[in-house]
mmCIF file of C-alpha atoms in Angstrom:
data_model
loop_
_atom_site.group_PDB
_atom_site.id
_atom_site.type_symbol
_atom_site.label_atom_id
_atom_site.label_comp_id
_atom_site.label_asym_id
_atom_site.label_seq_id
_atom_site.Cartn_x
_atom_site.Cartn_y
_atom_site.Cartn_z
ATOM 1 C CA UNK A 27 -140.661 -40.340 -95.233
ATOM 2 C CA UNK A 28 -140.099 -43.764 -96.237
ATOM 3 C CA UNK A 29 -137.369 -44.236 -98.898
ATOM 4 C CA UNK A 30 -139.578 -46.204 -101.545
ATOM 5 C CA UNK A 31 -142.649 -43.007 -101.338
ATOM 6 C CA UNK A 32 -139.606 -40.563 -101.240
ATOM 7 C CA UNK A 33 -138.556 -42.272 -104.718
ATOM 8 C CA UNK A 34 -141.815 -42.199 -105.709
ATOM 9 C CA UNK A 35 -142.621 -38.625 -105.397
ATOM 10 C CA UNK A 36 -139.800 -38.226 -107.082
ATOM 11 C CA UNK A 37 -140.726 -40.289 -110.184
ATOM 12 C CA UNK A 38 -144.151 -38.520 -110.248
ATOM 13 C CA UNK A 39 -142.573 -35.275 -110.284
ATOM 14 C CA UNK A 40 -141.205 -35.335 -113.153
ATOM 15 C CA UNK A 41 -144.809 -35.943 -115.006
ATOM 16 C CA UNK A 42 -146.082 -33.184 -112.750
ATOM 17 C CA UNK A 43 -144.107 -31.032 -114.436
ATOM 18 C CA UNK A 44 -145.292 -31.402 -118.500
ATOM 19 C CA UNK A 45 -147.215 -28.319 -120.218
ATOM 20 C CA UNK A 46 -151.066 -30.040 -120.413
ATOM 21 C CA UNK A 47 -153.373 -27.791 -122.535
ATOM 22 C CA UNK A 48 -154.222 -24.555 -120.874
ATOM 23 C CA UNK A 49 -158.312 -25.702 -121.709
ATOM 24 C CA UNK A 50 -158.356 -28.871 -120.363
ATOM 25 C CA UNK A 51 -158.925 -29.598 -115.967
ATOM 26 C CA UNK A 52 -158.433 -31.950 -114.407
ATOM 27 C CA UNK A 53 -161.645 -32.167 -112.075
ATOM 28 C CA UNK A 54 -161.910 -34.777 -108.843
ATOM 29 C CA UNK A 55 -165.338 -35.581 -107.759
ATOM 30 C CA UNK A 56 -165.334 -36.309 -103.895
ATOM 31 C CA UNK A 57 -168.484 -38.325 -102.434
ATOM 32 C CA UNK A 58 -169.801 -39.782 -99.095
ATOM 33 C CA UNK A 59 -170.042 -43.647 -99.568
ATOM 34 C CA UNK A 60 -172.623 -46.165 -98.000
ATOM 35 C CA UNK A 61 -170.359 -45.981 -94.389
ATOM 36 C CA UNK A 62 -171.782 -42.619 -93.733
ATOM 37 C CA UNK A 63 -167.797 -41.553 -93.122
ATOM 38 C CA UNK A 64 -165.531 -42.548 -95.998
ATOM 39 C CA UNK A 65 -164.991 -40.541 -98.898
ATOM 40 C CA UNK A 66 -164.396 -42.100 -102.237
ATOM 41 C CA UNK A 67 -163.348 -39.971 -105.584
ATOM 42 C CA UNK A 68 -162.935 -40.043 -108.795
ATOM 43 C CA UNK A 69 -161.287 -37.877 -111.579
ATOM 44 C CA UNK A 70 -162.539 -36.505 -114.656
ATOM 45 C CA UNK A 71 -160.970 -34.238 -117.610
ATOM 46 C CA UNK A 72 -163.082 -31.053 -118.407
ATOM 47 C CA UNK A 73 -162.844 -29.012 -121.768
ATOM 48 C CA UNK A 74 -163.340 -25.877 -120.468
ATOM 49 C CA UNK A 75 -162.260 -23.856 -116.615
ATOM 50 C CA UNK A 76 -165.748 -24.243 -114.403
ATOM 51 C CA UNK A 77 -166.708 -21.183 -112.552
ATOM 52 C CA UNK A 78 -168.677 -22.594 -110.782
ATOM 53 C CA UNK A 79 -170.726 -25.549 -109.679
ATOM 54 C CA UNK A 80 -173.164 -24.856 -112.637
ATOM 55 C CA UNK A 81 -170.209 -25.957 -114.886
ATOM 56 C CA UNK A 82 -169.845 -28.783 -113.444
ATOM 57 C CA UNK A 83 -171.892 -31.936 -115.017
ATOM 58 C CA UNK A 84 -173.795 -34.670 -112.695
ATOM 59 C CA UNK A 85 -171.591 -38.248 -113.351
ATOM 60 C CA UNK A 86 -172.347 -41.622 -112.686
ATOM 61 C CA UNK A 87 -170.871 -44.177 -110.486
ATOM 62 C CA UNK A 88 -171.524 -48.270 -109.566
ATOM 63 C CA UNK A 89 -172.781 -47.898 -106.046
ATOM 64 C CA UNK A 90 -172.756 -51.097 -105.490
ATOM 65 C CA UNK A 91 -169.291 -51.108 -105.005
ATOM 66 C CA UNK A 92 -169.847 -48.317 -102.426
ATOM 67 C CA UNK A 93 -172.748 -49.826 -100.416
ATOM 68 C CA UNK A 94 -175.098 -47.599 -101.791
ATOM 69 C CA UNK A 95 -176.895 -49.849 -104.375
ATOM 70 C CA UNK A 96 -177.738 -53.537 -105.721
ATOM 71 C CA UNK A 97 -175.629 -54.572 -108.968
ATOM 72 C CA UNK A 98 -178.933 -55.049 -110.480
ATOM 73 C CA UNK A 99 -179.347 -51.262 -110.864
ATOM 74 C CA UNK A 100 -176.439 -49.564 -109.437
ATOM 75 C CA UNK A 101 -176.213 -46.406 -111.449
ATOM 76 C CA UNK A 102 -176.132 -43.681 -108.738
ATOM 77 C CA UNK A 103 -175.878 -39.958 -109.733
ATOM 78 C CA UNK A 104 -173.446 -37.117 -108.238
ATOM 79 C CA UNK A 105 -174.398 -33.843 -107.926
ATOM 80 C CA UNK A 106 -171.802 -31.244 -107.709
ATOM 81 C CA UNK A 107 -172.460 -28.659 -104.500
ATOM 82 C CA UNK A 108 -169.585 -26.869 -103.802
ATOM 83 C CA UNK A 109 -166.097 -26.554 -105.800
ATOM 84 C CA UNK A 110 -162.557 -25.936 -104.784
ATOM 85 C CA UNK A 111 -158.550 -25.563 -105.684
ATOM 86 C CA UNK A 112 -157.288 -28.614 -106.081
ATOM 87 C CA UNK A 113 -153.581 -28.454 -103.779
ATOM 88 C CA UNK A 114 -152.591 -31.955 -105.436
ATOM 89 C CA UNK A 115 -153.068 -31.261 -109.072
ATOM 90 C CA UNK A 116 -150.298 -29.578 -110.918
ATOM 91 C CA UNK A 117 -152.314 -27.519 -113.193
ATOM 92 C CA UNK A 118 -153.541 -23.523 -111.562
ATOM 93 C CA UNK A 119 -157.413 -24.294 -112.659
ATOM 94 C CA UNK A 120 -157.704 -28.353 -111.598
ATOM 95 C CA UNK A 121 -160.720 -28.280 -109.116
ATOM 96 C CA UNK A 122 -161.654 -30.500 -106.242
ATOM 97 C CA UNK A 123 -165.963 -31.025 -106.475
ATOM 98 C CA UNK A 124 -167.993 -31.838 -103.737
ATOM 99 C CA UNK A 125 -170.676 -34.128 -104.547
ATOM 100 C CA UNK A 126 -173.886 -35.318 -102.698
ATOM 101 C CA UNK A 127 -175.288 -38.749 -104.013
ATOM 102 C CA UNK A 128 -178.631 -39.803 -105.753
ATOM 103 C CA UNK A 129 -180.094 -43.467 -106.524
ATOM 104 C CA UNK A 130 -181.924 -44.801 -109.589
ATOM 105 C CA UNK A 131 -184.955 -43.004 -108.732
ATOM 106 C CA UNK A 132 -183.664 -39.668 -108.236
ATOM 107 C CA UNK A 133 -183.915 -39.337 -104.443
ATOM 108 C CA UNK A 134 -180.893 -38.905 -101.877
ATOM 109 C CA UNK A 135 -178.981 -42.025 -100.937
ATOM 110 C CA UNK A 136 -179.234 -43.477 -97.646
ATOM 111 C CA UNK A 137 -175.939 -41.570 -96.522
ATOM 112 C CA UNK A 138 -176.862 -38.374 -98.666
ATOM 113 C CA UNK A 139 -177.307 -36.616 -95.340
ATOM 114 C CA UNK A 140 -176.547 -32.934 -97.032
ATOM 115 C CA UNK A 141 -180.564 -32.907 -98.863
ATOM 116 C CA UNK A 142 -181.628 -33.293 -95.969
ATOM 117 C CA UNK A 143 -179.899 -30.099 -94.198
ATOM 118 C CA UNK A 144 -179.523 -27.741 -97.407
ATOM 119 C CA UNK A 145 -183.708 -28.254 -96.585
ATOM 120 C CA UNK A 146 -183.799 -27.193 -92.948
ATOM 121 C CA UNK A 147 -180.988 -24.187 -94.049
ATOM 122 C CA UNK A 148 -183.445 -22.879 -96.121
ATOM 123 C CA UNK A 149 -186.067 -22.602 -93.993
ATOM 124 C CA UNK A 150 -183.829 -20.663 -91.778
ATOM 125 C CA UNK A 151 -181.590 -18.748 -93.503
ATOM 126 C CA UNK A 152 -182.747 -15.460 -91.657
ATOM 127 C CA UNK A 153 -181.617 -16.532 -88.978
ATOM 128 C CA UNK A 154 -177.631 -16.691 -90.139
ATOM 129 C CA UNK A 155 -176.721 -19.519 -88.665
ATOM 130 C CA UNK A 156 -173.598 -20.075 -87.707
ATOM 131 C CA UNK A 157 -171.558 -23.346 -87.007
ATOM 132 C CA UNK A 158 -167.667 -23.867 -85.878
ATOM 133 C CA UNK A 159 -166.580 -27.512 -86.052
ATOM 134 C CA UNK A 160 -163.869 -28.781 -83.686
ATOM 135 C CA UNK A 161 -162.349 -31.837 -85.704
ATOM 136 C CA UNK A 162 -159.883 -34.217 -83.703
ATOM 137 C CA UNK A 163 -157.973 -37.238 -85.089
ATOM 138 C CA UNK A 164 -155.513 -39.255 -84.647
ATOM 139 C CA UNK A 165 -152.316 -40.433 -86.528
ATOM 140 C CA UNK A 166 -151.142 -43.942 -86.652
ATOM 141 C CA UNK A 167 -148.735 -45.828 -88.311
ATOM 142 C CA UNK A 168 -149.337 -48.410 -91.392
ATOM 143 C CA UNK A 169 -149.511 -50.952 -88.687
ATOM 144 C CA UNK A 170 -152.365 -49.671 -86.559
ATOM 145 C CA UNK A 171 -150.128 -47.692 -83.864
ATOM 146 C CA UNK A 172 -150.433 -44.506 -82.855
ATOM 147 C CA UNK A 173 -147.564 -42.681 -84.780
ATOM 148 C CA UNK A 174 -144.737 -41.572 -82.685
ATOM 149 C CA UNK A 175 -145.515 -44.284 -79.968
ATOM 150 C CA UNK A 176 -143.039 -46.866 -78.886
ATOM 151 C CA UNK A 177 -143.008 -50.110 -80.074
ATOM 152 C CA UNK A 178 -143.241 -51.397 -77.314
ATOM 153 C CA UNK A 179 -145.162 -50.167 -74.292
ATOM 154 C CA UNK A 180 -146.769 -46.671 -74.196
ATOM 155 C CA UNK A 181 -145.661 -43.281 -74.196
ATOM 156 C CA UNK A 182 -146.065 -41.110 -70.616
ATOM 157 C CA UNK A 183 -149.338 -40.307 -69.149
ATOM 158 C CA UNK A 184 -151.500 -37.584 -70.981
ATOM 159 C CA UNK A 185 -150.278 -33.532 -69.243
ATOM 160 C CA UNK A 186 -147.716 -32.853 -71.646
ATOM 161 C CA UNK A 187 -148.976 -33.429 -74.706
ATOM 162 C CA UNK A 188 -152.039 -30.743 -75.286
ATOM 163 C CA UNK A 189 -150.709 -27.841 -77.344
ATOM 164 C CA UNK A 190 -146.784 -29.053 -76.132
ATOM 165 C CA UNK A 191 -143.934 -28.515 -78.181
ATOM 166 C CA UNK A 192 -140.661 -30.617 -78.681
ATOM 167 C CA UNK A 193 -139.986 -34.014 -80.144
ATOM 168 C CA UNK A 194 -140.808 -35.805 -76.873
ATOM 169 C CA UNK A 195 -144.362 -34.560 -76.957
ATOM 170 C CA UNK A 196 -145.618 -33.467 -80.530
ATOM 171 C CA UNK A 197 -145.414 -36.132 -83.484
ATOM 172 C CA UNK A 198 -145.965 -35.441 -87.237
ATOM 173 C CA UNK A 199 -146.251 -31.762 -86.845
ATOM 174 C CA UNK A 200 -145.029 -31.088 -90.586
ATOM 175 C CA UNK A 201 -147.456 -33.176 -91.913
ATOM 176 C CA UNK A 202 -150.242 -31.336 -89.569
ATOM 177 C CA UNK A 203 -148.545 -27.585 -90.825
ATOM 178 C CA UNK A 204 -148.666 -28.595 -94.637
ATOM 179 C CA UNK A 205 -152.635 -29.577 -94.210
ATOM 180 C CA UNK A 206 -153.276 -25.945 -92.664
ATOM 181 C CA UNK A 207 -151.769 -24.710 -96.353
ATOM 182 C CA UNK A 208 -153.322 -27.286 -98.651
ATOM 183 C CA UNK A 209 -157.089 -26.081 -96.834
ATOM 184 C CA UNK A 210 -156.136 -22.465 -97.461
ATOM 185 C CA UNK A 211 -155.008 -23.025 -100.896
ATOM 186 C CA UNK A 212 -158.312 -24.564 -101.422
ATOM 187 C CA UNK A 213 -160.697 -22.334 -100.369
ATOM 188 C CA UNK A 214 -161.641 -23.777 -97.255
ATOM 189 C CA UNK A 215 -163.008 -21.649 -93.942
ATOM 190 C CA UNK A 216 -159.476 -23.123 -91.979
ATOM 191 C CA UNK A 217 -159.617 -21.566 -88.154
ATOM 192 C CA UNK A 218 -156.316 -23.168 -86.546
ATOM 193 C CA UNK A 219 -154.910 -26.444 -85.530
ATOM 194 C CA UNK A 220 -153.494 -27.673 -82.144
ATOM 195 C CA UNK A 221 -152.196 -30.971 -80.986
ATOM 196 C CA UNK A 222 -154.228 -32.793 -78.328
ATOM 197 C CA UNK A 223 -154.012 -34.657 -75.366
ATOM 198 C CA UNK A 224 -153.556 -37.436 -76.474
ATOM 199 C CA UNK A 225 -149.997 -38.192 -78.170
ATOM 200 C CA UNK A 226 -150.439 -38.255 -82.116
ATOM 201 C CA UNK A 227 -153.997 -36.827 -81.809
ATOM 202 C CA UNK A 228 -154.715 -33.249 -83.186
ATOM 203 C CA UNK A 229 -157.264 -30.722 -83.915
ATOM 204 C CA UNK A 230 -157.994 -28.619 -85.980
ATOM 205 C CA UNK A 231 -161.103 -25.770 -86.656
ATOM 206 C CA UNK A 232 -163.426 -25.260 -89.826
ATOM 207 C CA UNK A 233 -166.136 -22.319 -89.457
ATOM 208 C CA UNK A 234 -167.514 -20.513 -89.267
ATOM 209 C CA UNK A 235 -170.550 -20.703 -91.704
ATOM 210 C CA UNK A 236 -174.145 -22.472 -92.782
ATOM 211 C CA UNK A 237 -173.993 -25.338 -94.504
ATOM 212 C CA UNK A 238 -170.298 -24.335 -96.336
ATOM 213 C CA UNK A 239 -168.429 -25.049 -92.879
ATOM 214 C CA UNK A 240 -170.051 -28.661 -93.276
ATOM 215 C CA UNK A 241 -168.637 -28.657 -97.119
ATOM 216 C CA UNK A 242 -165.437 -27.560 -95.783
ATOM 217 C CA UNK A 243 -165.123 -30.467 -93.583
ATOM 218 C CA UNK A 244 -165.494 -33.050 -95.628
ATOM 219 C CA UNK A 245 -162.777 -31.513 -98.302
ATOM 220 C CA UNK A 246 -160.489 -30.940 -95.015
ATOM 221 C CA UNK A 247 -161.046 -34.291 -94.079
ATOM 222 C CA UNK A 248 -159.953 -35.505 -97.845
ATOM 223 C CA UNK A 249 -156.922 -33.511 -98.070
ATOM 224 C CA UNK A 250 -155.503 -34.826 -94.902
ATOM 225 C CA UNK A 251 -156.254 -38.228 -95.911
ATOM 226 C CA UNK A 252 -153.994 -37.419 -99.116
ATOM 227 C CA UNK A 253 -151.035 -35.684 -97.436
ATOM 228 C CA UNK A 254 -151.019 -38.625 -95.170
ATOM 229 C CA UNK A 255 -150.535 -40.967 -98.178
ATOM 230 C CA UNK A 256 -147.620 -39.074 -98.907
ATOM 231 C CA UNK A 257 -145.750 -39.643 -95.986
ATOM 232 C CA UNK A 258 -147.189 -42.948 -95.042
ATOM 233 C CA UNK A 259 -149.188 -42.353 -92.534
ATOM 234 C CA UNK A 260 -152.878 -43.517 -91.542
ATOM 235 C CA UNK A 261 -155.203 -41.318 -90.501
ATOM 236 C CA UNK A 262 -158.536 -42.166 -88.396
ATOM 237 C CA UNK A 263 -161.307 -41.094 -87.130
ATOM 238 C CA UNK A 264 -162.414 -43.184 -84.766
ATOM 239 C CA UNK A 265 -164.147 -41.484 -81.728
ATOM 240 C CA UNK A 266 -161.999 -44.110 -79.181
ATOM 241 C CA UNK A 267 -158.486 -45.576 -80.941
ATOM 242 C CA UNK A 268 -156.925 -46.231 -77.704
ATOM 243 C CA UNK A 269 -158.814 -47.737 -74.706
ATOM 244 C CA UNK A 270 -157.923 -47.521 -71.003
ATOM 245 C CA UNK A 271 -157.029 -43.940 -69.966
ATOM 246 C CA UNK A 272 -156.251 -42.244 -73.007
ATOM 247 C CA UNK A 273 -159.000 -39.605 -74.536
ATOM 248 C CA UNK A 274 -161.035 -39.834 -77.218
ATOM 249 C CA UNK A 275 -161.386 -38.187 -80.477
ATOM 250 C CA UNK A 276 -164.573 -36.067 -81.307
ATOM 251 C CA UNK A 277 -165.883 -33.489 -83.260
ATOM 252 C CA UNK A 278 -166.845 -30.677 -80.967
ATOM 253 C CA UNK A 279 -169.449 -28.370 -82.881
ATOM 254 C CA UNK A 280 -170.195 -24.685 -81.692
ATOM 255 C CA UNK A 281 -173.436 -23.036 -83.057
ATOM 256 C CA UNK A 282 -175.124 -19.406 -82.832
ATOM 257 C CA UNK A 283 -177.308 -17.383 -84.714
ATOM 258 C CA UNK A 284 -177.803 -13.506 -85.217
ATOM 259 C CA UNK A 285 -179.900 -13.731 -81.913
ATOM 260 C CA UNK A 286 -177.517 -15.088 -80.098
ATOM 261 C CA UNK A 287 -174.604 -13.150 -81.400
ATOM 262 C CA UNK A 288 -176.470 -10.002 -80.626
ATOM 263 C CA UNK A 289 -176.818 -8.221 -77.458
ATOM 264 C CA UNK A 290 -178.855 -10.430 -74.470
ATOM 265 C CA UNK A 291 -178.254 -13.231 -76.564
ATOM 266 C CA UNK A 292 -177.416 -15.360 -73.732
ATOM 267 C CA UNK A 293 -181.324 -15.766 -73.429
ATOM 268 C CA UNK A 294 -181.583 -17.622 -76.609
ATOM 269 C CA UNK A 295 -178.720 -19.626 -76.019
ATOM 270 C CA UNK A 296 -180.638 -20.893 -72.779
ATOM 271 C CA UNK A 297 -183.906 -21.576 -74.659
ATOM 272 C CA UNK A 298 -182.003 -23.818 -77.375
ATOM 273 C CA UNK A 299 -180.425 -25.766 -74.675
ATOM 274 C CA UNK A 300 -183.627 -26.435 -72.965
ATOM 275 C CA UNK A 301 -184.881 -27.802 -76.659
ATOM 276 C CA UNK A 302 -181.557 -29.793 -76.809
ATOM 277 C CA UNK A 303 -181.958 -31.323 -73.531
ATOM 278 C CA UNK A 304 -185.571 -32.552 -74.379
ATOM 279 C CA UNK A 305 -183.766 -34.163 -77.960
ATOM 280 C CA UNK A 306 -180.775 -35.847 -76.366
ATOM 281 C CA UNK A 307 -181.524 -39.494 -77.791
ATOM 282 C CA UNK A 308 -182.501 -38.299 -81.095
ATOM 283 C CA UNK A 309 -179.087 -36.233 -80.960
ATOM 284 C CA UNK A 310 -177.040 -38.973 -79.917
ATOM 285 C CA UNK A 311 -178.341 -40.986 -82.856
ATOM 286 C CA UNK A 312 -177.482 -38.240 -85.539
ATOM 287 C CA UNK A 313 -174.176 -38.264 -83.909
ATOM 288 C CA UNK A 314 -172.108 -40.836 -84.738
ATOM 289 C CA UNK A 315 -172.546 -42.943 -88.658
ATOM 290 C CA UNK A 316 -173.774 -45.616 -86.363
ATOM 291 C CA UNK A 317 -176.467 -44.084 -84.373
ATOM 292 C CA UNK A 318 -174.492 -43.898 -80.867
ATOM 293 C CA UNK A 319 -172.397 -47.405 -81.300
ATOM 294 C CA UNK A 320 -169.472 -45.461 -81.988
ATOM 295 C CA UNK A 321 -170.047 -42.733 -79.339
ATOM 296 C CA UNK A 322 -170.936 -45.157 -76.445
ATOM 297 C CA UNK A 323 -167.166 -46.154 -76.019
ATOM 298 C CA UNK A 324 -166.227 -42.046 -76.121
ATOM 299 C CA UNK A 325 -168.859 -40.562 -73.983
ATOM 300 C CA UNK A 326 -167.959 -41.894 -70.119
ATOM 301 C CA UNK A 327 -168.565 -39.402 -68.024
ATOM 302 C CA UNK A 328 -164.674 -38.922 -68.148
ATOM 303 C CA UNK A 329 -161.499 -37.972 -69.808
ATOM 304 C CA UNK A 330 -163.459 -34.739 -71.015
ATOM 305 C CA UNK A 331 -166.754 -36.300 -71.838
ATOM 306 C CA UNK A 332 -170.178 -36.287 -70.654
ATOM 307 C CA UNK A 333 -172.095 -39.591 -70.113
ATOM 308 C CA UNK A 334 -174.141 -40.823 -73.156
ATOM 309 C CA UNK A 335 -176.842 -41.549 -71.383
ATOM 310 C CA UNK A 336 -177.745 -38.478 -70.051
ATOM 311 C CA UNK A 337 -177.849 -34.567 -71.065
ATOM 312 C CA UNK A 338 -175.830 -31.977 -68.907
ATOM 313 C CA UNK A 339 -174.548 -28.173 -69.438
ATOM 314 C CA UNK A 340 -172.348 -26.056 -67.550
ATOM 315 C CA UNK A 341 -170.379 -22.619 -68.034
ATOM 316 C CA UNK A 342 -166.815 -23.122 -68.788
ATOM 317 C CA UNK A 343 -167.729 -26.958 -67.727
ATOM 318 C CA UNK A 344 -165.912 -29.625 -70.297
ATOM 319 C CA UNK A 345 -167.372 -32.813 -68.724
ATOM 320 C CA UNK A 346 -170.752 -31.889 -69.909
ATOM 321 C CA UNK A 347 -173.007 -32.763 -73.183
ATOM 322 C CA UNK A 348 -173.103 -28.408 -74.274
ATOM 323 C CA UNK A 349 -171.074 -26.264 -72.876
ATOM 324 C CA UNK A 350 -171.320 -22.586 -72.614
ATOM 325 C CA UNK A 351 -168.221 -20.893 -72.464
ATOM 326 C CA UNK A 352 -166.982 -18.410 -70.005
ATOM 327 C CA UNK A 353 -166.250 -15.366 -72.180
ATOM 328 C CA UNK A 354 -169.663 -16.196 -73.563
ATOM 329 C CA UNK A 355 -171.869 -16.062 -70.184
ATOM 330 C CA UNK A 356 -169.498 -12.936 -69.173
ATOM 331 C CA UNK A 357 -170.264 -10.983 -72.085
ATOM 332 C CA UNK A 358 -174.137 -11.948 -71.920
ATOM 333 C CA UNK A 359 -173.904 -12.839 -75.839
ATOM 334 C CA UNK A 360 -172.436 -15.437 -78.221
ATOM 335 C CA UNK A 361 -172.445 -19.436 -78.921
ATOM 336 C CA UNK A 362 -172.774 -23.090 -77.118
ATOM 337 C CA UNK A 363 -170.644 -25.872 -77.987
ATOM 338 C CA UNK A 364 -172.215 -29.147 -78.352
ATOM 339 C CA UNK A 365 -169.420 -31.822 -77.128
ATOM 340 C CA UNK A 366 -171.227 -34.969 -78.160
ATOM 341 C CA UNK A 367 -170.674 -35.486 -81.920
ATOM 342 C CA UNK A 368 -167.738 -38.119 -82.384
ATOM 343 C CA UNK A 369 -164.616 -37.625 -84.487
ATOM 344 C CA UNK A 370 -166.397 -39.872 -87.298
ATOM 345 C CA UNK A 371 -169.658 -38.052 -87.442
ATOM 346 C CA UNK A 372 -171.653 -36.643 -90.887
ATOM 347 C CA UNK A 373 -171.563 -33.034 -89.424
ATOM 348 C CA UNK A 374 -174.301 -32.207 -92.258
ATOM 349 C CA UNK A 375 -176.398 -35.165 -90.130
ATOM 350 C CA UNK A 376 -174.903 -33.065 -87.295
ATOM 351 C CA UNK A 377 -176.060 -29.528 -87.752
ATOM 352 C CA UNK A 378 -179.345 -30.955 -89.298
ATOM 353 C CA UNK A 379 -180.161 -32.119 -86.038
ATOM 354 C CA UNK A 380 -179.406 -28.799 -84.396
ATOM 355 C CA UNK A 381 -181.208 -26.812 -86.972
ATOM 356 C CA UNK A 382 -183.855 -28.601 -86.995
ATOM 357 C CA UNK A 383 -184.118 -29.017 -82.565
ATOM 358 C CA UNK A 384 -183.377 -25.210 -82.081
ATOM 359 C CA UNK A 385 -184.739 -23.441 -84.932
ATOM 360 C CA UNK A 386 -187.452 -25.966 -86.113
ATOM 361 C CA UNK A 387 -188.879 -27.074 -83.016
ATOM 362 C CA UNK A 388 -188.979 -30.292 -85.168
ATOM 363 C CA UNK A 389 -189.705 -33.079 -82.578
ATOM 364 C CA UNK A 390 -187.786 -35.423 -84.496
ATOM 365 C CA UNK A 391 -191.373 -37.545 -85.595
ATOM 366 C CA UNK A 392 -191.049 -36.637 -89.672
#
């Protein structure tokens, strides 16, 4: 840690640590901005402990300073959805809120991609579905590095770095260790956390659950962002940071429902990826905040990827657009993973698409 944040911890500690009225919490909205990937926030006092989101009251915000509206009439709404600890705030009750967005005229924003879902998930919700997401990022340094990488030159060839251990190989792992408690401490669906292949790139697992694992990812994606601050570190996630022969960064998503969980299952799990094959453009659009742009430097046709431009699936098979794992087509029952969204992707734009391909038979027209 830097010695000028190290002091300033410090000096913030000591306010951290005054009696505030047992009533009174502190409340931080969290939102999606205009980007369709950054999260802005705000904090507001509340006069009495919420217990749930139905405590919580809408607020206002200029989104024209967000790229969600004109100054003319930027007044743009948040609706509370889903409500957590808050790991930063001192006080036991201080909540983190999870807010979708609304414009002047009371419909979703633009990048308000969760309406859109929460309507597909109730059309469905017989079905349990069920989604893990696979987030990867990477870590770099205040000038645009990837942390723990020489100044000058490049570290060794990717082989030792995937799940590896030792100072040569893993970088930042304390910072990675005291996310996994912050999530738990919050609430949040955590599954586990490894480092990747790249050197300063991890992962780490949210799921699984409906729309809640999609919740979870954005506030997972938040408190990273704020642990990083602490020790100075930048955290993106950008689907490609390094070019040349170095992997990307995505957000692998794995999806089932009570069908395909049950016994024979394995059947379903065929018929949705014959309906995802037919969708693959539409797909590839919902995958990335700018409708593929991002993706088409990521998906290759190697270093783990399938090509963009054209739907595959395999058993066990990681250089294809779904996979189907082996335990999976052994045990006849179970999940797919789709490998296409990006690191950067709105997984509520994400699962949407899924829902509404597999379950829906939407053909993407409305």
């Amino acid at each position: 840690l830097p010695k000028d944040l190290s002091n300033q911890r410090l000096i913030l500690q000591r306010y951290r640590n005054l009696e505030t009225p047992a009533n009174r919490v502190q409340a931080t909205y969290l939102w999606i901005d205009g980007t369709g990937e950054n999260i802005r926030l705000k904090d507001r006092v509340l006069d009495k402990v919420p217990s749930s989101v139905e405590d919580l009251p809408d607020w206002q915000y200029d989104g024209s300073s967000t790229y969600q509206a004109h100054g003319e009439n930027s007044d743009t709404t948040l609706k509370p959805r889903a409500i957590y600890r808050d790991p930063f705030k001192p006080g036991k009750n201080d909540v983190i809120v999870l807010c979708d967005t609304y414009s002047a005229d009371g419909k979703p924003t633009a990048s308000n991609k969760r309406a859109a879902f929460q309507a597909a998930i109730d059309l469905i919700s017989d079905q349990e579905p069920w989604f893990g997401i696979e987030q990867e990022y990477t870590l770099l340094d205040v000038d645009g590095r990837p942390f723990g990488w020489p100044e000058n030159g490049f570290p060794a060839p990717q082989g030792p770095y995937y799940c590896g251990v030792g100072a040569d190989r893993v970088y930042a792992r304390d910072l990675v260790e005291a996310h996994v408690v912050a999530c738990l401490y919050a609430g949040i669906d955590f599954a586990g956390t490894n480092a990747e292949v790249m050197p300063a790139q991890w992962e780490f697992q949210i799921g699984p659950a409906g729309i809640k694992a999609c919740d979870d990812l954005w506030v997972s994606r938040y408190i990273l962002q704020r642990i990083a601050e602490e020790y100075g570190v930048v955290v993106t996630f950008d689907p490609k940071p390094m070019e040349g022969q170095w992997n990307g960064a995505g957000a692998h998503t794995n999806f089932s429902t009570k069908e395909m969980r049950a016994d024979g299952g394995i059947k379903a799990i065929e018929e949705a990826i014959e309906k995802l094959s037919k969708r693959h453009e539409r797909h590839i659009k919902a995958y990335d905040p700018k409708e593929g742009k991002d993706n088409e430097r990521r998906l290759v046709g190697r270093l783990e990827t399938s090509s963009i431009d054209k739907f595959s699936w395999g058993v066990a098979n990681r250089a294809v657009s779904v996979r189907v794992p082996r335990g999976v087509a052994t045990a006849g029952k179970g999940y797919l993973e789709d490998r296409r969204p990006s690191s950067n992707c709105d997984p509520y734009a994400v699962c949407n698409a899924i829902v509404r391909t597999c379950l829906l038979n939407d053909d993407g027209a409305s």
